[in-house]
Amino acid sequence: MRTRRHLTRGLRFRLTASYALLFALLMVGVAALFRERLVYTFNSEAHDILEQEWAAMKGYLRIERIPTRGHALPSWRPTWEYDKNDPDEDFAVERLRRVYLLTDAKGTVMEVSTIYQSIGIEPPREIESDIKIGKPVWKLRSSPHGIPYLIRAGVVYDEKHQSPFWVAVGRPMDESDKILKRYTWMYAGVIPFSLLCGCLLGWFLSGRALMPVIEVAQAAQRISGSNLSLRIPTRAAGDELDYLVLTFNRMIERLESSFQQIRQFSTDVSHELRTPITAIRGQLEVALFTAKTGDQYRDAILNCLQDVERLSQIVRALLLLSQAESGQLALQKTRLDLSGVVHDIVEQFQIPAEGAPVELSADLAPDCLAEVDRVQIERMLSNLLSNAIKFTPAGGRVHVTLRHLPEAIELAVQDTGCGIPEEHIPHIFERFYRVPTQTTCANPEPGLGLGLSFVAWIAKAHGGAVRVESKLGSGTRFTVTLPSSLAGPSPVEPVSSTVALG
Ligand code: ADP
């Protein structure tokens, strides 16, 4: 079934979306910050200019008292003193008076420019209170046409410094306002455009970055149980993706080897089971078609029973081995003296050795303490001993040694048997592996080929190892090393049981 891929759930979409969002936030943030700086610069510039104009106004404006008769209220006359023949001064005063208001201390207008009139003259009460405060006042006002004006107002005095007057000068802010508006509109157009370009670029770049991931996924899809030999090619870029591919390939390698083992195991099992089943079938057919007497039937049944026994031996051993290898067979470890355990097993094997006849001897160092599972150690030694006796011709010798090493205990089973050809040595610990019948061997009874698999597993499960040295025609030596335990022996010992599987 084809999986429906949602565009919005794709990594590419999400990468592009986050990239676009970040980009948009960054652009809006930068634009706002820049606009803020611009406003601040325009304002401080206007303040500076107005401050200069205020100072110039104070230099040119004179307020004189007009002499009055009797008790009439004093009246005042403002005059602008400058060189009227100087065009620069004339222009400067003209400019000063463009946005200008002069009132007396009560707020009565003495002089006002047309522009200021259009902006609106402050009510007398406001002027009076401003004069009382005595500090410069800054205001932002708008004309009826919407032109903003920055106003600087404050108190000036007459020539004799007797009476206060209120003066306001201003300048239009429309230019800077226009620039700000133009800037805002420009950004409002530029942001969506750059965002669109950014999205397209992000979509393209994330597509390129994710392309190898898609290639890896496609290659991975081609790998199935039947073609586990396929590997995903690395791009030799040494990046995270190559690391992922490498890890994936290693996983496939392990899977392939497990599949191979399972396949081999199934082949071996079916092969092993087929032989006794064919034999049983043959015996039964012979009995059915040719047996006439009760003895003949009994013989056939006996033969069948032997084969059934072999079958059940195989099944039992396989079950045990698979339990061991899948970790279901937990070790019951206790601290015990291995010399006692080995001695007991050697004693048990004296009878089969005599039957061979093979001389079975042992040289066991005392106090070989180790943390082991007694049942498994007995099983391991039984397998080694039964093999040694089986593969040693009559009159040969089997010798068992147990000794201390600096940090381990070494158990060795040495025989003077037929030996193992060199090319078979690497395989003898594999399941169902049996060395083809050798001329030097006294044609022993065929085993299951599982005994040494157990030996290897038991040694490994105890944190030890097993190695084999063999010389064709001279004998074989199996050496097992187990970690030793130097502390005192544990009071509890498990019940002994010996199972020979080989
Ligand atoms: P088997 O049931 O055949 O004994 P094992 O796994 O115990 O299975 O052993 C695998 C093979 O290793 C045997 O078939 C035999 O050919 C070889 N082998 C094991 N022990 C010895 C030995 N002491 N001397 C010679 N060959 C041995």
PDB file of N, CA and C and ligand atoms in Angstrom, residues 383-384 387-392 415 417-420 428-430 433-436 438 441 446-453 470 476 478 501-502, ligand 1:
ATOM      1  N   ASN A 383      30.897 -33.383  27.796  1.00  0.00           N
ATOM      2  CA  ASN A 383      31.002 -33.348  26.341  1.00  0.00           C
ATOM      3  C   ASN A 383      32.448 -33.531  25.883  1.00  0.00           C
ATOM      4  N   LEU A 384      33.362 -32.818  26.591  1.00  0.00           N
ATOM      5  CA  LEU A 384      34.774 -32.916  26.186  1.00  0.00           C
ATOM      6  C   LEU A 384      35.306 -34.336  26.414  1.00  0.00           C
ATOM      7  N   ASN A 387      33.807 -36.934  23.920  1.00  0.00           N
ATOM      8  CA  ASN A 387      34.481 -36.797  22.625  1.00  0.00           C
ATOM      9  C   ASN A 387      35.864 -37.429  22.672  1.00  0.00           C
ATOM     10  N   ALA A 388      36.633 -37.077  23.753  1.00  0.00           N
ATOM     11  CA  ALA A 388      38.012 -37.556  23.857  1.00  0.00           C
ATOM     12  C   ALA A 388      38.049 -39.094  23.849  1.00  0.00           C
ATOM     13  N   ILE A 389      37.130 -39.693  24.608  1.00  0.00           N
ATOM     14  CA  ILE A 389      37.108 -41.171  24.668  1.00  0.00           C
ATOM     15  C   ILE A 389      36.674 -41.742  23.320  1.00  0.00           C
ATOM     16  N   LYS A 390      35.675 -41.075  22.718  1.00  0.00           N
ATOM     17  CA  LYS A 390      35.121 -41.561  21.448  1.00  0.00           C
ATOM     18  C   LYS A 390      36.161 -41.523  20.319  1.00  0.00           C
ATOM     19  N   PHE A 391      36.956 -40.414  20.312  1.00  0.00           N
ATOM     20  CA  PHE A 391      37.888 -40.246  19.199  1.00  0.00           C
ATOM     21  C   PHE A 391      39.310 -40.747  19.506  1.00  0.00           C
ATOM     22  N   THR A 392      39.444 -41.517  20.600  1.00  0.00           N
ATOM     23  CA  THR A 392      40.766 -42.090  20.918  1.00  0.00           C
ATOM     24  C   THR A 392      40.701 -43.608  20.704  1.00  0.00           C
ATOM     25  N   ASP A 415      43.924 -35.769  24.717  1.00  0.00           N
ATOM     26  CA  ASP A 415      43.827 -37.191  24.354  1.00  0.00           C
ATOM     27  C   ASP A 415      44.904 -37.546  23.348  1.00  0.00           C
ATOM     28  N   GLY A 417      44.187 -39.253  20.659  1.00  0.00           N
ATOM     29  CA  GLY A 417      43.308 -39.780  19.611  1.00  0.00           C
ATOM     30  C   GLY A 417      43.733 -39.420  18.205  1.00  0.00           C
ATOM     31  N   CYS A 418      42.746 -39.485  17.306  1.00  0.00           N
ATOM     32  CA  CYS A 418      43.049 -39.328  15.885  1.00  0.00           C
ATOM     33  C   CYS A 418      43.358 -37.888  15.475  1.00  0.00           C
ATOM     34  N   GLY A 419      42.998 -36.937  16.320  1.00  0.00           N
ATOM     35  CA  GLY A 419      43.272 -35.525  15.989  1.00  0.00           C
ATOM     36  C   GLY A 419      42.261 -34.978  14.977  1.00  0.00           C
ATOM     37  N   ILE A 420      42.352 -33.687  14.777  1.00  0.00           N
ATOM     38  CA  ILE A 420      41.384 -33.037  13.860  1.00  0.00           C
ATOM     39  C   ILE A 420      42.183 -32.380  12.727  1.00  0.00           C
ATOM     40  N   ILE A 428      34.712 -26.607  14.132  1.00  0.00           N
ATOM     41  CA  ILE A 428      34.177 -27.661  15.007  1.00  0.00           C
ATOM     42  C   ILE A 428      33.232 -27.148  16.089  1.00  0.00           C
ATOM     43  N   PHE A 429      33.260 -25.826  16.364  1.00  0.00           N
ATOM     44  CA  PHE A 429      32.340 -25.301  17.385  1.00  0.00           C
ATOM     45  C   PHE A 429      30.992 -24.891  16.781  1.00  0.00           C
ATOM     46  N   GLU A 430      30.875 -25.038  15.468  1.00  0.00           N
ATOM     47  CA  GLU A 430      29.600 -24.692  14.819  1.00  0.00           C
ATOM     48  C   GLU A 430      28.586 -25.804  15.038  1.00  0.00           C
ATOM     49  N   TYR A 433      28.331 -29.452  13.141  1.00  0.00           N
ATOM     50  CA  TYR A 433      29.545 -29.682  12.352  1.00  0.00           C
ATOM     51  C   TYR A 433      30.243 -30.935  12.850  1.00  0.00           C
ATOM     52  N   ARG A 434      30.468 -31.835  11.915  1.00  0.00           N
ATOM     53  CA  ARG A 434      31.211 -33.041  12.249  1.00  0.00           C
ATOM     54  C   ARG A 434      32.306 -33.230  11.222  1.00  0.00           C
ATOM     55  N   VAL A 435      33.487 -33.582  11.700  1.00  0.00           N
ATOM     56  CA  VAL A 435      34.600 -33.797  10.769  1.00  0.00           C
ATOM     57  C   VAL A 435      34.306 -35.096  10.019  1.00  0.00           C
ATOM     58  N   PRO A 436      34.440 -35.046   8.685  1.00  0.00           N
ATOM     59  CA  PRO A 436      34.182 -36.279   7.931  1.00  0.00           C
ATOM     60  C   PRO A 436      35.036 -37.436   8.465  1.00  0.00           C
ATOM     61  N   GLN A 438      37.518 -39.980   9.578  1.00  0.00           N
ATOM     62  CA  GLN A 438      38.952 -39.988   9.290  1.00  0.00           C
ATOM     63  C   GLN A 438      39.493 -41.401   9.319  1.00  0.00           C
ATOM     64  N   CYS A 441      40.828 -42.448  12.652  1.00  0.00           N
ATOM     65  CA  CYS A 441      39.862 -42.671  13.715  1.00  0.00           C
ATOM     66  C   CYS A 441      39.257 -44.059  13.618  1.00  0.00           C
ATOM     67  N   PRO A 446      28.439 -42.001  15.011  1.00  0.00           N
ATOM     68  CA  PRO A 446      28.239 -40.582  14.663  1.00  0.00           C
ATOM     69  C   PRO A 446      27.490 -39.818  15.754  1.00  0.00           C
ATOM     70  N   GLY A 447      28.001 -38.645  16.082  1.00  0.00           N
ATOM     71  CA  GLY A 447      27.353 -37.798  17.108  1.00  0.00           C
ATOM     72  C   GLY A 447      26.406 -36.813  16.445  1.00  0.00           C
ATOM     73  N   LEU A 448      25.900 -35.866  17.256  1.00  0.00           N
ATOM     74  CA  LEU A 448      24.960 -34.877  16.712  1.00  0.00           C
ATOM     75  C   LEU A 448      25.682 -33.642  16.162  1.00  0.00           C
ATOM     76  N   GLY A 449      26.919 -33.482  16.551  1.00  0.00           N
ATOM     77  CA  GLY A 449      27.647 -32.285  16.129  1.00  0.00           C
ATOM     78  C   GLY A 449      27.231 -31.055  16.914  1.00  0.00           C
ATOM     79  N   LEU A 450      26.693 -31.292  18.134  1.00  0.00           N
ATOM     80  CA  LEU A 450      26.229 -30.157  18.940  1.00  0.00           C
ATOM     81  C   LEU A 450      27.028 -29.977  20.231  1.00  0.00           C
ATOM     82  N   GLY A 451      27.779 -31.034  20.598  1.00  0.00           N
ATOM     83  CA  GLY A 451      28.482 -31.018  21.888  1.00  0.00           C
ATOM     84  C   GLY A 451      29.424 -29.831  22.036  1.00  0.00           C
ATOM     85  N   LEU A 452      30.238 -29.570  21.021  1.00  0.00           N
ATOM     86  CA  LEU A 452      31.224 -28.488  21.143  1.00  0.00           C
ATOM     87  C   LEU A 452      30.551 -27.112  21.095  1.00  0.00           C
ATOM     88  N   SER A 453      29.384 -27.018  20.440  1.00  0.00           N
ATOM     89  CA  SER A 453      28.642 -25.741  20.452  1.00  0.00           C
ATOM     90  C   SER A 453      28.293 -25.406  21.882  1.00  0.00           C
ATOM     91  N   SER A 470      45.391 -29.365  17.972  1.00  0.00           N
ATOM     92  CA  SER A 470      45.267 -30.754  17.545  1.00  0.00           C
ATOM     93  C   SER A 470      46.320 -31.106  16.511  1.00  0.00           C
ATOM     94  N   THR A 476      44.452 -34.551  20.545  1.00  0.00           N
ATOM     95  CA  THR A 476      43.813 -33.235  20.599  1.00  0.00           C
ATOM     96  C   THR A 476      43.798 -32.747  22.032  1.00  0.00           C
ATOM     97  N   PHE A 478      41.782 -29.807  24.326  1.00  0.00           N
ATOM     98  CA  PHE A 478      40.812 -28.711  24.492  1.00  0.00           C
ATOM     99  C   PHE A 478      41.141 -28.007  25.806  1.00  0.00           C
ATOM    100  N   LEU A 501      25.674 -34.338  25.530  1.00  0.00           N
ATOM    101  CA  LEU A 501      24.878 -34.072  24.324  1.00  0.00           C
ATOM    102  C   LEU A 501      25.571 -34.483  23.055  1.00  0.00           C
ATOM    103  N   GLY A 502      26.886 -34.632  23.104  1.00  0.00           N
ATOM    104  CA  GLY A 502      27.628 -34.861  21.877  1.00  0.00           C
ATOM    105  C   GLY A 502      27.435 -36.253  21.328  1.00  0.00           C
TER     106      GLY A 502
HETATM  107  P1  ADP B   1      29.879 -34.809  17.959  1.00  0.00           P
HETATM  108  O1  ADP B   1      28.531 -35.112  18.460  1.00  0.00           O
HETATM  109  O2  ADP B   1      30.063 -35.192  16.538  1.00  0.00           O
HETATM  110  O3  ADP B   1      30.957 -35.274  18.841  1.00  0.00           O
HETATM  111  P2  ADP B   1      30.876 -32.236  18.695  1.00  0.00           P
HETATM  112  O4  ADP B   1      30.331 -30.883  18.483  1.00  0.00           O
HETATM  113  O5  ADP B   1      31.113 -32.648  20.074  1.00  0.00           O
HETATM  114  O6  ADP B   1      29.924 -33.228  17.939  1.00  0.00           O
HETATM  115  O7  ADP B   1      32.206 -32.324  17.898  1.00  0.00           O
HETATM  116  C1  ADP B   1      32.307 -31.882  16.570  1.00  0.00           C
HETATM  117  C2  ADP B   1      33.348 -32.655  15.789  1.00  0.00           C
HETATM  118  O8  ADP B   1      34.639 -32.315  16.284  1.00  0.00           O
HETATM  119  C3  ADP B   1      33.248 -34.137  15.979  1.00  0.00           C
HETATM  120  O9  ADP B   1      32.364 -34.674  15.028  1.00  0.00           O
HETATM  121  C4  ADP B   1      34.658 -34.579  15.712  1.00  0.00           C
HETATM  122  O10 ADP B   1      34.879 -34.772  14.337  1.00  0.00           O
HETATM  123  C5  ADP B   1      35.491 -33.410  16.191  1.00  0.00           C
HETATM  124  N1  ADP B   1      36.069 -33.683  17.537  1.00  0.00           N
HETATM  125  C6  ADP B   1      35.594 -33.277  18.715  1.00  0.00           C
HETATM  126  N2  ADP B   1      36.381 -33.676  19.750  1.00  0.00           N
HETATM  127  C7  ADP B   1      37.372 -34.395  19.179  1.00  0.00           C
HETATM  128  C8  ADP B   1      38.503 -35.074  19.685  1.00  0.00           C
HETATM  129  N3  ADP B   1      38.795 -35.110  20.999  1.00  0.00           N
HETATM  130  N4  ADP B   1      39.315 -35.694  18.820  1.00  0.00           N
HETATM  131  C9  ADP B   1      39.070 -35.651  17.497  1.00  0.00           C
HETATM  132  N5  ADP B   1      38.027 -35.027  16.939  1.00  0.00           N
HETATM  133  C10 ADP B   1      37.178 -34.398  17.770  1.00  0.00           C
END
